PDB file of N, CA and C in Angstrom:
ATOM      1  N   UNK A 132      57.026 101.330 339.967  1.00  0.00           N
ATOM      2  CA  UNK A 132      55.730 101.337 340.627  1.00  0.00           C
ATOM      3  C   UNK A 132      54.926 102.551 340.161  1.00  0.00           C
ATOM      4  N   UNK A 133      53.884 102.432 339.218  1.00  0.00           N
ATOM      5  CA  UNK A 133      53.345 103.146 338.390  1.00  0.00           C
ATOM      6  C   UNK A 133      52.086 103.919 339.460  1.00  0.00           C
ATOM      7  N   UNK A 134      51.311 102.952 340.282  1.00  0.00           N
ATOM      8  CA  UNK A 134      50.384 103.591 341.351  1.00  0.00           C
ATOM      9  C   UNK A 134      50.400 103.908 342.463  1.00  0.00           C
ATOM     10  N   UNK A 135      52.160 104.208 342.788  1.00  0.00           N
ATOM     11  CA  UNK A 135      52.501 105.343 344.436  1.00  0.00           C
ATOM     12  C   UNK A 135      51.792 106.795 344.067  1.00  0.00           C
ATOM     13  N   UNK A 136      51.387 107.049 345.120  1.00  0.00           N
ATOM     14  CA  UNK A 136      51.021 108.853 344.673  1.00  0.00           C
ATOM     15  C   UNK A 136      52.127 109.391 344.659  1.00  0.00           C
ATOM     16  N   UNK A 137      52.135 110.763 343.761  1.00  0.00           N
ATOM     17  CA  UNK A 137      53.430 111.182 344.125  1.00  0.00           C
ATOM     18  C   UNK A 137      53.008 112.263 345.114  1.00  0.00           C
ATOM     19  N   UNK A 138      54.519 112.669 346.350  1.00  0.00           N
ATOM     20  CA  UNK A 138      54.196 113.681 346.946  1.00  0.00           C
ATOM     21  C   UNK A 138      53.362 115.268 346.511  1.00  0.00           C
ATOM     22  N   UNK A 139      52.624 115.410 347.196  1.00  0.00           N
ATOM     23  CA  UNK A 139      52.430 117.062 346.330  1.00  0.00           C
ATOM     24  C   UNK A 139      53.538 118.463 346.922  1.00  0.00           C
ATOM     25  N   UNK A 140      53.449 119.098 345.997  1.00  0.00           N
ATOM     26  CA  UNK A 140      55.066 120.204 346.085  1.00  0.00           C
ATOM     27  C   UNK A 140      54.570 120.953 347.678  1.00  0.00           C
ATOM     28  N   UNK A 141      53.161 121.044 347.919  1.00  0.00           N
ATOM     29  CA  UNK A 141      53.074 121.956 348.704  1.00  0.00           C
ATOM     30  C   UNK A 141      52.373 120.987 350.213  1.00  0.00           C
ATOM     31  N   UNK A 142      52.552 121.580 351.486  1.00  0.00           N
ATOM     32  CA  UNK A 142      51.906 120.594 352.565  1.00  0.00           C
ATOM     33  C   UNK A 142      50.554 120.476 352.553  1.00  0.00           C
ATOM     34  N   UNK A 143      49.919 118.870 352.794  1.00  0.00           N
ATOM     35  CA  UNK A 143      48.347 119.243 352.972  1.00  0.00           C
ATOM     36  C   UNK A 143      47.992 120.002 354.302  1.00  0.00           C
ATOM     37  N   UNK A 144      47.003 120.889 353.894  1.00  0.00           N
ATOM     38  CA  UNK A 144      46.057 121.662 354.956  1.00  0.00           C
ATOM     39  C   UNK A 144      45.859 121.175 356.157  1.00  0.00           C
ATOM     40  N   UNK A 145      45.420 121.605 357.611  1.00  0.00           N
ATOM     41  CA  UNK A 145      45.115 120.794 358.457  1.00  0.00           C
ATOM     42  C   UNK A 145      43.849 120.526 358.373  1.00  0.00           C
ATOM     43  N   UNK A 146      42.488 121.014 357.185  1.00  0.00           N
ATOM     44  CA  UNK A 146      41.572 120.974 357.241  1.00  0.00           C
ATOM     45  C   UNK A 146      41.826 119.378 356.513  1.00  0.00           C
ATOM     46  N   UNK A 147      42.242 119.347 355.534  1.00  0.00           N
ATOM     47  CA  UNK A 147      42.136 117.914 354.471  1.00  0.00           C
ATOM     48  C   UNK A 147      43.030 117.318 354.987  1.00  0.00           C
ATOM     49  N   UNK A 148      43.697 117.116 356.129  1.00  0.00           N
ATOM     50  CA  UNK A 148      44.095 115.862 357.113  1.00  0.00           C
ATOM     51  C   UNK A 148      43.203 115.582 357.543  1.00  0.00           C
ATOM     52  N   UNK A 149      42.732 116.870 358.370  1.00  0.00           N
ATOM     53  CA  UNK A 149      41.390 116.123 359.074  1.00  0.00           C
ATOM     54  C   UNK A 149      40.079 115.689 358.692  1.00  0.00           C
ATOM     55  N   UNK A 150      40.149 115.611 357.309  1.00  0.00           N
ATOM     56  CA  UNK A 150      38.720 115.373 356.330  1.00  0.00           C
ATOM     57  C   UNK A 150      39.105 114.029 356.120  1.00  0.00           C
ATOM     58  N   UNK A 151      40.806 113.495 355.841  1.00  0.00           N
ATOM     59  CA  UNK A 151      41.223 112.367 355.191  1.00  0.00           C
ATOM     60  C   UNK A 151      40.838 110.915 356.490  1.00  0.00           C
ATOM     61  N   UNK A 152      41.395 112.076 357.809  1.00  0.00           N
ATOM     62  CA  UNK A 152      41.445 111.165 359.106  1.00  0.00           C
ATOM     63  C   UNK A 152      39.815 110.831 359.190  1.00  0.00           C
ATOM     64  N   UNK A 153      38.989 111.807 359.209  1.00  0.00           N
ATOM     65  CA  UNK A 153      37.404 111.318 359.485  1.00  0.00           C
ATOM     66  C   UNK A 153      37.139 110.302 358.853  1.00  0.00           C
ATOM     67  N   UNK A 154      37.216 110.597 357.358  1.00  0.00           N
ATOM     68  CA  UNK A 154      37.169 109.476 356.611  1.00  0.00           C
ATOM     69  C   UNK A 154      37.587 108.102 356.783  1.00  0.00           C
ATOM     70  N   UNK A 155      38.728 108.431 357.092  1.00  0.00           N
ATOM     71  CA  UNK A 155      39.773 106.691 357.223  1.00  0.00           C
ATOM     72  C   UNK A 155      38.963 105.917 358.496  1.00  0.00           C
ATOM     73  N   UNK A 156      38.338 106.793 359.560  1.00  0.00           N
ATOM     74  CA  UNK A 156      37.700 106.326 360.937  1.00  0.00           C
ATOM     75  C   UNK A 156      35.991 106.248 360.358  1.00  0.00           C
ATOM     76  N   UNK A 157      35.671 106.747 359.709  1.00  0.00           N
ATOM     77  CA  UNK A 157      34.334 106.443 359.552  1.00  0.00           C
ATOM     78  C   UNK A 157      34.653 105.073 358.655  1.00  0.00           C
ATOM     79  N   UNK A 158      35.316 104.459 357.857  1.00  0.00           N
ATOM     80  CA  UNK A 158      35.802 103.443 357.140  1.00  0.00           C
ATOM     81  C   UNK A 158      35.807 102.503 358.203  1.00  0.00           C
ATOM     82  N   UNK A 159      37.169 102.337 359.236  1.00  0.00           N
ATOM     83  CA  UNK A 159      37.085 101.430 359.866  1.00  0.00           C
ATOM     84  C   UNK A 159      35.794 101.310 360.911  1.00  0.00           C
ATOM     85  N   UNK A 160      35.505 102.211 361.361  1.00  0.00           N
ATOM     86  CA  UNK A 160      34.167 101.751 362.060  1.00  0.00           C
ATOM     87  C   UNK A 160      32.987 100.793 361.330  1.00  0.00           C
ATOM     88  N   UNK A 161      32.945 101.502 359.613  1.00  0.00           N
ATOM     89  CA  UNK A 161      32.080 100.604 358.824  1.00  0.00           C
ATOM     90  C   UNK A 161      32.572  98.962 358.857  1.00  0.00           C
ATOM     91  N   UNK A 162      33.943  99.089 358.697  1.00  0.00           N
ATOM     92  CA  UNK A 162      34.348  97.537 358.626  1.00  0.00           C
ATOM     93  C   UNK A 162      34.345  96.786 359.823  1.00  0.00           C
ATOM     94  N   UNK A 163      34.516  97.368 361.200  1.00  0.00           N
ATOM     95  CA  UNK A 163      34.315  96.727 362.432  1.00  0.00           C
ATOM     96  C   UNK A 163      33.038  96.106 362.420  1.00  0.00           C
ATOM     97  N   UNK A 164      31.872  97.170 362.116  1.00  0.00           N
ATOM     98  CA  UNK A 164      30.469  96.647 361.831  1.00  0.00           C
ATOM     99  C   UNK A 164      30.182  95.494 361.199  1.00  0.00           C
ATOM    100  N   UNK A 165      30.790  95.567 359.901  1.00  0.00           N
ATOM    101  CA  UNK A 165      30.486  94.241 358.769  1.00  0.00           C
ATOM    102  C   UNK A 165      31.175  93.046 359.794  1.00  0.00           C
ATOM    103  N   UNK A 166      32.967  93.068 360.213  1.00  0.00           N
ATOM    104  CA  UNK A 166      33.110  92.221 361.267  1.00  0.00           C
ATOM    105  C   UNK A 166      32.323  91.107 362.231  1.00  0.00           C
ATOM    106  N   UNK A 167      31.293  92.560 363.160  1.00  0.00           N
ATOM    107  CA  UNK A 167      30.983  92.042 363.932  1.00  0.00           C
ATOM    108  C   UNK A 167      29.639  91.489 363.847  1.00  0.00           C
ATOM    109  N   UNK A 168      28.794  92.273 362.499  1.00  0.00           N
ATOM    110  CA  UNK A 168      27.610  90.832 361.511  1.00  0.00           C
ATOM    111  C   UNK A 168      28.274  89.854 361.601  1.00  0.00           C
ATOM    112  N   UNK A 169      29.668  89.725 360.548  1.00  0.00           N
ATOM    113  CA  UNK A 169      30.037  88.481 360.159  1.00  0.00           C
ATOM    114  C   UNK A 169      30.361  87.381 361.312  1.00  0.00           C
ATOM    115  N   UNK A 170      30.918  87.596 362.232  1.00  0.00           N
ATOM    116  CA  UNK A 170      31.693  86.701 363.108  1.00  0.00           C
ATOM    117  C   UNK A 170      31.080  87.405 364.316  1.00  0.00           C
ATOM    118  N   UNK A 171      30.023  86.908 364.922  1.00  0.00           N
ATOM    119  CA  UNK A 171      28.905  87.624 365.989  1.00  0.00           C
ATOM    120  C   UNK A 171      29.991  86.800 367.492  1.00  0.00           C
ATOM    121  N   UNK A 172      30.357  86.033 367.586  1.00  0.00           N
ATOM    122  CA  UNK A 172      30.785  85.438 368.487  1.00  0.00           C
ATOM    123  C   UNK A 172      32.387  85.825 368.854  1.00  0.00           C
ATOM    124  N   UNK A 173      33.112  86.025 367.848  1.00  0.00           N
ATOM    125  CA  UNK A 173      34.318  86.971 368.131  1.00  0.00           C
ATOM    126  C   UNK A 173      34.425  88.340 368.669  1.00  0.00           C
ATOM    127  N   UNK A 174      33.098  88.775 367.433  1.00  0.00           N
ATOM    128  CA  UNK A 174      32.635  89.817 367.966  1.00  0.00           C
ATOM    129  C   UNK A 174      32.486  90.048 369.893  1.00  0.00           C
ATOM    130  N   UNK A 175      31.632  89.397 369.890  1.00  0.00           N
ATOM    131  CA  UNK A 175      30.936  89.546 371.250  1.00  0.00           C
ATOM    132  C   UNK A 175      32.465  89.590 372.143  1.00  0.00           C
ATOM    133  N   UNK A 176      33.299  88.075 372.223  1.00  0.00           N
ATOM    134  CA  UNK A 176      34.559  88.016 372.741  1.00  0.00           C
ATOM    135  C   UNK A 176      35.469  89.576 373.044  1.00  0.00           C
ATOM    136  N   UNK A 177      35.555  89.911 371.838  1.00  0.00           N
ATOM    137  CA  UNK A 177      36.106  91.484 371.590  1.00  0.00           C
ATOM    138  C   UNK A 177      35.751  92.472 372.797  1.00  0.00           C
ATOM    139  N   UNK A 178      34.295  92.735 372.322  1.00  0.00           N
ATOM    140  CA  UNK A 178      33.286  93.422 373.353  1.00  0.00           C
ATOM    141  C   UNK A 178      33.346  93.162 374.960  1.00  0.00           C
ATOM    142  N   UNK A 179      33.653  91.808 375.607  1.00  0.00           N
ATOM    143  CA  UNK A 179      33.737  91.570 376.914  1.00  0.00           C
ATOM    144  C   UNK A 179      35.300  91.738 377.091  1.00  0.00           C
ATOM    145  N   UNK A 180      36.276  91.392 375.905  1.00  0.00           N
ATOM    146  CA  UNK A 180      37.691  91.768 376.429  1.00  0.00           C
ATOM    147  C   UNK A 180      37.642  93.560 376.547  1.00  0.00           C
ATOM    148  N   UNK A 181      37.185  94.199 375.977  1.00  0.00           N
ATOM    149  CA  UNK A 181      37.963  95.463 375.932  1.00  0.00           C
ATOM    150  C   UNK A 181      36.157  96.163 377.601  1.00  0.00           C
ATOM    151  N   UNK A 182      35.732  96.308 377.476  1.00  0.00           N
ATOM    152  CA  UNK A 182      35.090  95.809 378.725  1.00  0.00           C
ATOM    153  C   UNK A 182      35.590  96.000 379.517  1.00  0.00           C
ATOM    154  N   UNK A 183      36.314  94.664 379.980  1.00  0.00           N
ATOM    155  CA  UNK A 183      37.322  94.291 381.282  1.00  0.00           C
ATOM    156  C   UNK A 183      38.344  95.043 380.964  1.00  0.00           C
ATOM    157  N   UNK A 184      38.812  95.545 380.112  1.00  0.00           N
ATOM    158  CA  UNK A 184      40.375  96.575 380.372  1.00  0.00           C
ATOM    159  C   UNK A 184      39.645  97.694 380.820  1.00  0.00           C
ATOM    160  N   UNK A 185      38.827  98.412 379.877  1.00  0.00           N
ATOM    161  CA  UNK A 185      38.189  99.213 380.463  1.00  0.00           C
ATOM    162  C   UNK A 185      37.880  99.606 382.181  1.00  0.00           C
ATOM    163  N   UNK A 186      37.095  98.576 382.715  1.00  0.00           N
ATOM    164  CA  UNK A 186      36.766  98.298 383.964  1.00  0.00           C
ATOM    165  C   UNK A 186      37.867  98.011 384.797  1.00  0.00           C
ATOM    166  N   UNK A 187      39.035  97.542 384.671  1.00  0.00           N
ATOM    167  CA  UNK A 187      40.468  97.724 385.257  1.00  0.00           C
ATOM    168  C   UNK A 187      41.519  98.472 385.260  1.00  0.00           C
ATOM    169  N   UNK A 188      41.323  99.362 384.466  1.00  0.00           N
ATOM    170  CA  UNK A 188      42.276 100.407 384.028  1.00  0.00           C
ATOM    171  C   UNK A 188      41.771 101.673 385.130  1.00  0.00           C
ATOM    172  N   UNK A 189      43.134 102.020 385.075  1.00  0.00           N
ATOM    173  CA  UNK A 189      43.666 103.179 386.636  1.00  0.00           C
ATOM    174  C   UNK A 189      42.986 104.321 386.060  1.00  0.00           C
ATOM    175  N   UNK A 190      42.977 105.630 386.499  1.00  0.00           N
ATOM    176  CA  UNK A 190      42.628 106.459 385.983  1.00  0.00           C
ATOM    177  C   UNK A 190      44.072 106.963 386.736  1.00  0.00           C
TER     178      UNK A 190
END
């Protein structure tokens, strides 16, 4: 397997975790978006399920 990264010798930073993590979440938020253009009615479904957990959940 020619395109695994290889480990690097030394640990990443906690700054470039947390540059990698922003990134990876600004990503999926972009793709939730395109999602919820694409399929407006799942979408919406989504939106009223998490909603109701929301609105039922204990504190």
């Amino acid at each position: 397997m020619a395109d695994v990264q290889e480990e690097p010798e030394e640990p990443e930073t906690e700054a470039e975790r947390r540059r990698r993590r922003a990134q990876f979440l600004r990503d999926l938020a972009e793709a939730r978006e395109l999602r919820a253009r694409v399929q407006p009615r799942r979408a919406k479904t989504a939106r009223l399920r998490r909603a109701m957990r929301m609105r039922t959940f204990r504190w």
